[in-house]
Amino acid sequence: FSTQQREKVQELLTVAQQAQQAAEVAAQEAERAKEEAQEQAREVQQANARLEEQQQKLQQQSEELQQVNSHLEEQQQQLHQQSEELRQQNDTLNKAKGELDHRAKELELASKYKSEFLANMSHELRTPLNSIILLSKMLSKNERTHLDEKEVKQVSVINQAGEELLRLINDILDLSKIEAGNMTLNITEFSVRELFQTFK
């Protein structure tokens, strides 16, 4: 070869080496780019997996919230129903209370009238009864001796019956006073046996 040819070949070899080096650098850069792309793809895949997991959690939380809302709505309906039932019960109780108050007033008025009636009747009965007792007592003494023994006995029976009737009327009057709250009770202990012995 001539000198020019050798120089030309040497120049071509140099260019070829440079091209090969450039190709190797490009191949290395392409490999790095490929690795970076794969790494980015893995990161994107991991990010997608995390997003999908978060989406599943959000969906689960949404379903739980829906269940909680349904439960709260059910409880609210139950509370509303209970409130309505309580209102109806209060209305019923108020009506019953009004009726009881009305009946209590009627009973109080009836008791007042009864006490007044008993007091008036007791007074009206005791006046002539006291006269009968007094007269029968005077006749039972038979001071003028114009009554025989049988008549004296009959007059004594009348006197005793009048006394018993007067005691009964007084007891009824006392009961009416107690019922009307016009008498103070004095409670004392007593022996039932002694009480029975007094009636023997």
mmCIF file of C-alpha atoms in Angstrom:
data_model
loop_
_atom_site.group_PDB
_atom_site.id
_atom_site.type_symbol
_atom_site.label_atom_id
_atom_site.label_comp_id
_atom_site.label_asym_id
_atom_site.label_seq_id
_atom_site.Cartn_x
_atom_site.Cartn_y
_atom_site.Cartn_z
ATOM 1 C CA PHE A 1 0.000 0.000 0.000
ATOM 2 C CA SER A 2 0.953 3.525 -0.516
ATOM 3 C CA THR A 3 1.319 5.958 2.249
ATOM 4 C CA GLN A 4 -1.955 7.606 1.389
ATOM 5 C CA GLN A 5 -3.772 4.326 1.461
ATOM 6 C CA ARG A 6 -2.313 3.397 4.833
ATOM 7 C CA GLU A 7 -3.330 6.747 6.212
ATOM 8 C CA LYS A 8 -6.789 6.242 4.754
ATOM 9 C CA VAL A 9 -7.054 2.792 6.334
ATOM 10 C CA GLN A 10 -5.740 4.124 9.628
ATOM 11 C CA GLU A 11 -8.279 6.907 9.491
ATOM 12 C CA LEU A 12 -11.051 4.433 8.761
ATOM 13 C CA LEU A 13 -9.909 2.201 11.638
ATOM 14 C CA THR A 14 -9.932 5.202 13.932
ATOM 15 C CA VAL A 15 -13.411 6.161 12.787
ATOM 16 C CA ALA A 16 -14.547 2.553 13.184
ATOM 17 C CA GLN A 17 -13.111 2.415 16.720
ATOM 18 C CA GLN A 18 -14.738 5.690 17.605
ATOM 19 C CA ALA A 19 -18.017 4.450 16.150
ATOM 20 C CA GLN A 20 -17.683 1.200 18.077
ATOM 21 C CA GLN A 21 -16.939 3.122 21.287
ATOM 22 C CA ALA A 22 -19.891 5.391 20.616
ATOM 23 C CA ALA A 23 -22.064 2.359 19.944
ATOM 24 C CA GLU A 24 -20.893 0.757 23.189
ATOM 25 C CA VAL A 25 -21.619 3.984 25.094
ATOM 26 C CA ALA A 26 -25.017 4.200 23.415
ATOM 27 C CA ALA A 27 -25.657 0.544 24.271
ATOM 28 C CA GLN A 28 -24.682 1.202 27.881
ATOM 29 C CA GLU A 29 -26.895 4.268 27.984
ATOM 30 C CA ALA A 30 -29.724 2.278 26.412
ATOM 31 C CA GLU A 31 -29.223 -0.447 29.021
ATOM 32 C CA ARG A 32 -29.280 2.116 31.801
ATOM 33 C CA ALA A 33 -32.361 3.697 30.279
ATOM 34 C CA LYS A 34 -33.937 0.265 30.048
ATOM 35 C CA GLU A 35 -33.109 -0.453 33.685
ATOM 36 C CA GLU A 36 -34.434 2.967 34.691
ATOM 37 C CA ALA A 37 -37.587 2.329 32.665
ATOM 38 C CA GLN A 38 -37.988 -1.068 34.327
ATOM 39 C CA GLU A 39 -37.417 0.521 37.733
ATOM 40 C CA GLN A 40 -39.981 3.214 36.940
ATOM 41 C CA ALA A 41 -42.361 0.506 35.708
ATOM 42 C CA ARG A 42 -41.905 -1.367 39.007
ATOM 43 C CA GLU A 43 -42.464 1.842 40.938
ATOM 44 C CA VAL A 44 -45.574 2.586 38.883
ATOM 45 C CA GLN A 45 -46.768 -0.975 39.446
ATOM 46 C CA GLN A 46 -46.151 -0.669 43.188
ATOM 47 C CA ALA A 47 -47.902 2.720 43.198
ATOM 48 C CA ASN A 48 -50.844 1.183 41.327
ATOM 49 C CA ALA A 49 -50.933 -1.683 43.868
ATOM 50 C CA ARG A 50 -50.916 0.826 46.745
ATOM 51 C CA LEU A 51 -53.641 2.867 45.070
ATOM 52 C CA GLU A 52 -55.709 -0.252 44.516
ATOM 53 C CA GLU A 53 -55.217 -1.265 48.150
ATOM 54 C CA GLN A 54 -56.203 2.227 49.302
ATOM 55 C CA GLN A 55 -59.206 2.111 46.982
ATOM 56 C CA GLN A 56 -60.263 -1.218 48.512
ATOM 57 C CA LYS A 57 -59.835 0.239 52.022
ATOM 58 C CA LEU A 58 -61.862 3.312 51.038
ATOM 59 C CA GLN A 59 -64.562 1.100 49.589
ATOM 60 C CA GLN A 60 -64.580 -1.008 52.765
ATOM 61 C CA GLN A 61 -64.760 2.141 54.898
ATOM 62 C CA SER A 62 -67.571 3.450 52.701
ATOM 63 C CA GLU A 63 -69.526 0.213 53.185
ATOM 64 C CA GLU A 64 -68.905 0.366 56.950
ATOM 65 C CA LEU A 65 -70.097 3.991 56.991
ATOM 66 C CA GLN A 66 -73.221 2.984 55.096
ATOM 67 C CA GLN A 67 -73.882 0.246 57.651
ATOM 68 C CA VAL A 68 -73.307 2.723 60.511
ATOM 69 C CA ASN A 69 -75.663 5.224 58.849
ATOM 70 C CA SER A 70 -78.300 2.531 58.385
ATOM 71 C CA HIS A 71 -77.914 1.518 62.037
ATOM 72 C CA LEU A 72 -78.148 5.160 63.142
ATOM 73 C CA GLU A 73 -81.253 5.700 61.017
ATOM 74 C CA GLU A 74 -82.822 2.583 62.522
ATOM 75 C CA GLN A 75 -81.974 3.792 66.040
ATOM 76 C CA GLN A 76 -83.382 7.227 65.195
ATOM 77 C CA GLN A 77 -86.622 5.638 64.012
ATOM 78 C CA GLN A 78 -86.786 3.542 67.186
ATOM 79 C CA LEU A 79 -86.152 6.641 69.334
ATOM 80 C CA HIS A 80 -88.831 8.537 67.433
ATOM 81 C CA GLN A 81 -91.254 5.654 67.950
ATOM 82 C CA GLN A 82 -90.369 5.447 71.658
ATOM 83 C CA SER A 83 -90.799 9.217 71.973
ATOM 84 C CA GLU A 84 -94.225 8.982 70.351
ATOM 85 C CA GLU A 85 -95.198 6.101 72.668
ATOM 86 C CA LEU A 86 -94.001 8.091 75.707
ATOM 87 C CA ARG A 87 -96.004 11.101 74.537
ATOM 88 C CA GLN A 88 -99.104 8.943 74.188
ATOM 89 C CA GLN A 89 -98.474 7.411 77.622
ATOM 90 C CA ASN A 90 -98.062 10.895 79.117
ATOM 91 C CA ASP A 91 -101.324 11.977 77.513
ATOM 92 C CA THR A 92 -103.034 8.879 78.904
ATOM 93 C CA LEU A 93 -101.521 9.496 82.353
ATOM 94 C CA ASN A 94 -102.571 13.144 82.285
ATOM 95 C CA LYS A 95 -106.118 12.148 81.352
ATOM 96 C CA ALA A 96 -106.153 9.495 84.089
ATOM 97 C CA LYS A 97 -104.773 12.042 86.572
ATOM 98 C CA GLY A 98 -107.477 14.503 85.565
ATOM 99 C CA GLU A 99 -110.156 11.856 86.036
ATOM 100 C CA LEU A 100 -108.683 10.846 89.408
ATOM 101 C CA ASP A 101 -108.577 14.479 90.537
ATOM 102 C CA HIS A 102 -112.185 14.911 89.425
ATOM 103 C CA ARG A 103 -113.250 11.752 91.256
ATOM 104 C CA ALA A 104 -111.255 12.778 94.338
ATOM 105 C CA LYS A 105 -113.073 16.106 94.395
ATOM 106 C CA GLU A 106 -116.388 14.319 93.985
ATOM 107 C CA LEU A 107 -115.507 11.899 96.796
ATOM 108 C CA GLU A 108 -114.380 14.779 98.987
ATOM 109 C CA LEU A 109 -117.618 16.606 98.318
ATOM 110 C CA ALA A 110 -119.659 13.433 98.910
ATOM 111 C CA SER A 111 -117.755 12.794 102.134
ATOM 112 C CA LYS A 112 -118.423 16.355 103.229
ATOM 113 C CA TYR A 113 -122.136 16.000 102.492
ATOM 114 C CA LYS A 114 -122.223 12.643 104.252
ATOM 115 C CA SER A 115 -120.476 14.032 107.328
ATOM 116 C CA GLU A 116 -122.833 16.987 107.415
ATOM 117 C CA PHE A 117 -125.815 14.660 106.993
ATOM 118 C CA LEU A 118 -124.633 12.357 109.762
ATOM 119 C CA ALA A 119 -123.952 15.292 112.045
ATOM 120 C CA ASN A 120 -127.407 16.757 111.390
ATOM 121 C CA MET A 121 -129.113 13.381 111.747
ATOM 122 C CA SER A 122 -127.211 12.642 114.936
ATOM 123 C CA HIS A 123 -128.287 15.990 116.382
ATOM 124 C CA GLU A 124 -131.887 15.489 115.266
ATOM 125 C CA LEU A 125 -131.979 11.969 116.719
ATOM 126 C CA ARG A 126 -130.190 12.738 119.966
ATOM 127 C CA THR A 127 -132.586 15.508 120.954
ATOM 128 C CA PRO A 128 -135.735 13.359 121.147
ATOM 129 C CA LEU A 129 -133.721 10.335 122.244
ATOM 130 C CA ASN A 130 -132.359 12.194 125.254
ATOM 131 C CA SER A 131 -135.943 13.044 126.182
ATOM 132 C CA ILE A 132 -136.945 9.374 125.899
ATOM 133 C CA ILE A 133 -133.954 8.294 128.001
ATOM 134 C CA LEU A 134 -134.638 10.911 130.642
ATOM 135 C CA LEU A 135 -138.339 10.043 130.797
ATOM 136 C CA SER A 136 -137.728 6.281 130.886
ATOM 137 C CA LYS A 137 -135.130 6.750 133.608
ATOM 138 C CA MET A 138 -137.566 8.768 135.695
ATOM 139 C CA LEU A 139 -140.321 6.187 135.134
ATOM 140 C CA SER A 140 -137.997 3.281 135.955
ATOM 141 C CA LYS A 141 -137.416 4.790 139.431
ATOM 142 C CA ASN A 142 -141.202 4.539 140.010
ATOM 143 C CA GLU A 143 -141.113 7.145 142.726
ATOM 144 C CA ARG A 144 -144.927 7.455 142.810
ATOM 145 C CA THR A 145 -145.275 3.663 142.713
ATOM 146 C CA HIS A 146 -148.060 3.792 140.195
ATOM 147 C CA LEU A 147 -146.266 1.258 137.939
ATOM 148 C CA ASP A 148 -146.198 -2.441 138.598
ATOM 149 C CA GLU A 149 -143.060 -4.571 138.411
ATOM 150 C CA LYS A 150 -143.618 -5.596 134.776
ATOM 151 C CA GLU A 151 -144.085 -2.001 133.660
ATOM 152 C CA VAL A 152 -140.955 -0.929 135.546
ATOM 153 C CA LYS A 153 -139.047 -3.698 133.817
ATOM 154 C CA GLN A 154 -140.362 -2.591 130.416
ATOM 155 C CA VAL A 155 -139.423 1.018 131.110
ATOM 156 C CA SER A 156 -135.919 -0.128 132.159
ATOM 157 C CA VAL A 157 -135.598 -2.002 128.870
ATOM 158 C CA ILE A 158 -136.617 1.148 126.999
ATOM 159 C CA ASN A 159 -134.050 3.127 128.963
ATOM 160 C CA GLN A 160 -131.253 0.644 128.240
ATOM 161 C CA ALA A 161 -132.179 0.494 124.542
ATOM 162 C CA GLY A 162 -132.195 4.276 124.391
ATOM 163 C CA GLU A 163 -128.767 4.414 126.042
ATOM 164 C CA GLU A 164 -127.395 1.866 123.539
ATOM 165 C CA LEU A 165 -128.923 3.753 120.637
ATOM 166 C CA LEU A 166 -127.467 7.033 121.922
ATOM 167 C CA ARG A 167 -124.029 5.404 122.231
ATOM 168 C CA LEU A 168 -124.322 4.081 118.670
ATOM 169 C CA ILE A 169 -125.309 7.513 117.367
ATOM 170 C CA ASN A 170 -122.355 9.084 119.193
ATOM 171 C CA ASP A 171 -120.026 6.467 117.674
ATOM 172 C CA ILE A 172 -121.376 7.198 114.184
ATOM 173 C CA LEU A 173 -120.906 10.921 114.784
ATOM 174 C CA ASP A 174 -117.350 10.332 115.988
ATOM 175 C CA LEU A 175 -116.611 8.252 112.868
ATOM 176 C CA SER A 176 -117.952 10.996 110.621
ATOM 177 C CA LYS A 177 -115.758 13.529 112.429
ATOM 178 C CA ILE A 178 -112.728 11.275 112.023
ATOM 179 C CA GLU A 179 -113.482 10.749 108.329
ATOM 180 C CA ALA A 180 -113.864 14.495 107.811
ATOM 181 C CA GLY A 181 -110.597 15.144 109.659
ATOM 182 C CA ASN A 182 -112.276 17.121 112.405
ATOM 183 C CA MET A 183 -111.143 14.908 115.270
ATOM 184 C CA THR A 184 -107.683 14.173 116.640
ATOM 185 C CA LEU A 185 -107.089 10.501 117.299
ATOM 186 C CA ASN A 186 -105.597 9.487 120.615
ATOM 187 C CA ILE A 187 -104.225 5.994 119.986
ATOM 188 C CA THR A 188 -103.566 3.858 123.076
ATOM 189 C CA GLU A 189 -102.815 0.215 123.600
ATOM 190 C CA PHE A 190 -105.428 -2.023 125.211
ATOM 191 C CA SER A 191 -105.938 -5.673 126.028
ATOM 192 C CA VAL A 192 -108.360 -7.503 123.743
ATOM 193 C CA ARG A 193 -109.041 -10.045 126.512
ATOM 194 C CA GLU A 194 -110.068 -7.306 128.921
ATOM 195 C CA LEU A 195 -112.259 -5.798 126.193
ATOM 196 C CA PHE A 196 -114.082 -9.114 125.760
ATOM 197 C CA GLN A 197 -114.479 -9.485 129.499
ATOM 198 C CA THR A 198 -116.275 -6.117 129.683
ATOM 199 C CA PHE A 199 -119.008 -7.471 127.368
ATOM 200 C CA LYS A 200 -119.563 -10.677 129.382
#
